[in-house]
């Protein structure tokens, strides 16, 4: 059985208790402070423009200080006024003016604008007005400097806004003085983005804040799993309780790594009942979701791959911000969660019997509109165990022969010898799960990249790939 043919169930039972997706959302800490803000269109508009309001300050700090204040004083004054008006709109009149600093700030902006307009639109040619002009200019510069220092003091707030924009509508933990791209999938499983340092900490989780969170909430009872093959960090931040599972971005883990990972998690979780795991890749979505769902199946919290994938997506997505799905989207990653379900249920958490395949041909269906539309501009790469074992260039008929079939709207690539992400489409599969004497067909929705609806103007409904192979004894 594969993940595509798994029966749906409404409730899930496990050693951690029985619960449904709806119940789990109530039981698990969502990391949100209680708020009395009504869910109105006015409130949603305020939330939408809040990041742009903060961005104004960032643009000013980066550029306007390099320009002469005298030449752009009027522009800056209006800029300040717009900034204050937008802040009043976003925060609300009463909330904004409840702060003494905000009142002083607004007064500075208004006075600055008045002084600037008097200087810009009044005839000051009379000698008797020169002393007043000098006084006005000095006041103007002082007021602008006060305003600049106030903007600079809001650096931390700007960083928070930047991180929220990067994390999009992933569920964040925003309680108890924390604001992190971090989600409790269950009470004992945490999904998060990469704990970063340096410049990356400006838009991703700062590693020191992540460590402070874990030490505050789960001191001496957490283990971190880093799924990024491309980068790591000093494990001392997490008291050297860090495990590595090397998975390339947008790719899948090996079956061996999946089994080693679940064995490690089982041992850690069984050691003490309050032990937790924190899992991350770069964005805390694809690779993270793959391995979280693998553990949910292994621990009997879900019986099927599809159930676990649906549940992870529900927990990771903050629908109060946007309906954009933040679960596992890549078909190959979902396919490998299905593989683990089979290994657990049919092979007792052991590797399935190995099968070796000889690929005879690759057939691409409904290729019209993809590139030149005849396959002549395609390149093919086959990677086995992270090693490139074959590649061909269709334009040169190098290592392959290309037979366009315009009548059937397909391209047939054959003559493969024995011996991506920057690409239009790709897919991962394991030969052990290919049935004997059957071609492997993958539809548009089962291919990585064409599965996205935004690409369907190029990849039509009948687009797909068929592998014709033979098994080697």
PDB file of N, CA and C in Angstrom, residues 13 44 130 140 143 203 212 259 269 304 309 335 340 352 394 400 419 430 440:
ATOM      1  N   UNK A  13      -5.492   7.248  17.641  1.00  0.00           N
ATOM      2  CA  UNK A  13      -5.162   6.751  18.968  1.00  0.00           C
ATOM      3  C   UNK A  13      -3.710   6.344  18.990  1.00  0.00           C
ATOM      4  N   UNK A  44      -7.646  43.351  10.130  1.00  0.00           N
ATOM      5  CA  UNK A  44      -6.808  42.610   9.180  1.00  0.00           C
ATOM      6  C   UNK A  44      -5.999  43.564   8.305  1.00  0.00           C
ATOM      7  N   UNK A 130      17.059  87.012   8.954  1.00  0.00           N
ATOM      8  CA  UNK A 130      18.164  86.054   8.927  1.00  0.00           C
ATOM      9  C   UNK A 130      18.393  85.396  10.281  1.00  0.00           C
ATOM     10  N   UNK A 140      15.341  72.812  13.491  1.00  0.00           N
ATOM     11  CA  UNK A 140      14.994  71.751  12.548  1.00  0.00           C
ATOM     12  C   UNK A 140      15.971  70.594  12.639  1.00  0.00           C
ATOM     13  N   UNK A 143      15.551  68.643  15.908  1.00  0.00           N
ATOM     14  CA  UNK A 143      14.345  67.814  15.894  1.00  0.00           C
ATOM     15  C   UNK A 143      14.526  66.584  15.007  1.00  0.00           C
ATOM     16  N   UNK A 203      16.712  37.626   9.997  1.00  0.00           N
ATOM     17  CA  UNK A 203      15.444  37.200   9.416  1.00  0.00           C
ATOM     18  C   UNK A 203      15.061  35.760   9.752  1.00  0.00           C
ATOM     19  N   UNK A 212      17.601  29.836  24.572  1.00  0.00           N
ATOM     20  CA  UNK A 212      16.942  30.370  25.769  1.00  0.00           C
ATOM     21  C   UNK A 212      15.534  29.801  25.911  1.00  0.00           C
ATOM     22  N   UNK A 259      15.370   5.166   9.373  1.00  0.00           N
ATOM     23  CA  UNK A 259      15.333   4.134  10.416  1.00  0.00           C
ATOM     24  C   UNK A 259      16.251   4.492  11.577  1.00  0.00           C
ATOM     25  N   UNK A 269      12.894   9.476  23.709  1.00  0.00           N
ATOM     26  CA  UNK A 269      11.554   9.677  24.259  1.00  0.00           C
ATOM     27  C   UNK A 269      11.239   8.682  25.375  1.00  0.00           C
ATOM     28  N   UNK A 304      -1.401   6.203   9.155  1.00  0.00           N
ATOM     29  CA  UNK A 304      -1.098   6.361   7.734  1.00  0.00           C
ATOM     30  C   UNK A 304      -0.274   7.609   7.482  1.00  0.00           C
ATOM     31  N   UNK A 309       0.700  13.685   7.462  1.00  0.00           N
ATOM     32  CA  UNK A 309       1.014  14.849   6.631  1.00  0.00           C
ATOM     33  C   UNK A 309      -0.051  15.936   6.777  1.00  0.00           C
ATOM     34  N   UNK A 335       6.083  11.008  -0.614  1.00  0.00           N
ATOM     35  CA  UNK A 335       6.238   9.614  -1.037  1.00  0.00           C
ATOM     36  C   UNK A 335       7.096   8.838  -0.041  1.00  0.00           C
ATOM     37  N   UNK A 340       8.016   4.952   4.640  1.00  0.00           N
ATOM     38  CA  UNK A 340       8.281   4.575   6.032  1.00  0.00           C
ATOM     39  C   UNK A 340       7.079   3.853   6.638  1.00  0.00           C
ATOM     40  N   UNK A 352      13.428  -2.848   3.246  1.00  0.00           N
ATOM     41  CA  UNK A 352      12.811  -3.834   2.359  1.00  0.00           C
ATOM     42  C   UNK A 352      13.873  -4.525   1.517  1.00  0.00           C
ATOM     43  N   UNK A 394      19.818  15.999 -24.347  1.00  0.00           N
ATOM     44  CA  UNK A 394      18.939  15.598 -25.444  1.00  0.00           C
ATOM     45  C   UNK A 394      19.243  16.348 -26.735  1.00  0.00           C
ATOM     46  N   UNK A 400      21.973   9.259 -25.207  1.00  0.00           N
ATOM     47  CA  UNK A 400      20.568   8.889 -25.342  1.00  0.00           C
ATOM     48  C   UNK A 400      20.102   9.200 -26.760  1.00  0.00           C
ATOM     49  N   UNK A 419      26.043   1.795 -17.857  1.00  0.00           N
ATOM     50  CA  UNK A 419      26.699   2.592 -16.867  1.00  0.00           C
ATOM     51  C   UNK A 419      26.171   3.869 -16.599  1.00  0.00           C
ATOM     52  N   UNK A 430      12.318   4.935  -4.621  1.00  0.00           N
ATOM     53  CA  UNK A 430      13.173   3.835  -4.203  1.00  0.00           C
ATOM     54  C   UNK A 430      12.771   2.582  -4.961  1.00  0.00           C
ATOM     55  N   UNK A 440       6.839   2.498 -14.071  1.00  0.00           N
ATOM     56  CA  UNK A 440       6.583   3.496 -13.036  1.00  0.00           C
ATOM     57  C   UNK A 440       6.056   4.755 -13.709  1.00  0.00           C
TER      58      UNK A 440
END
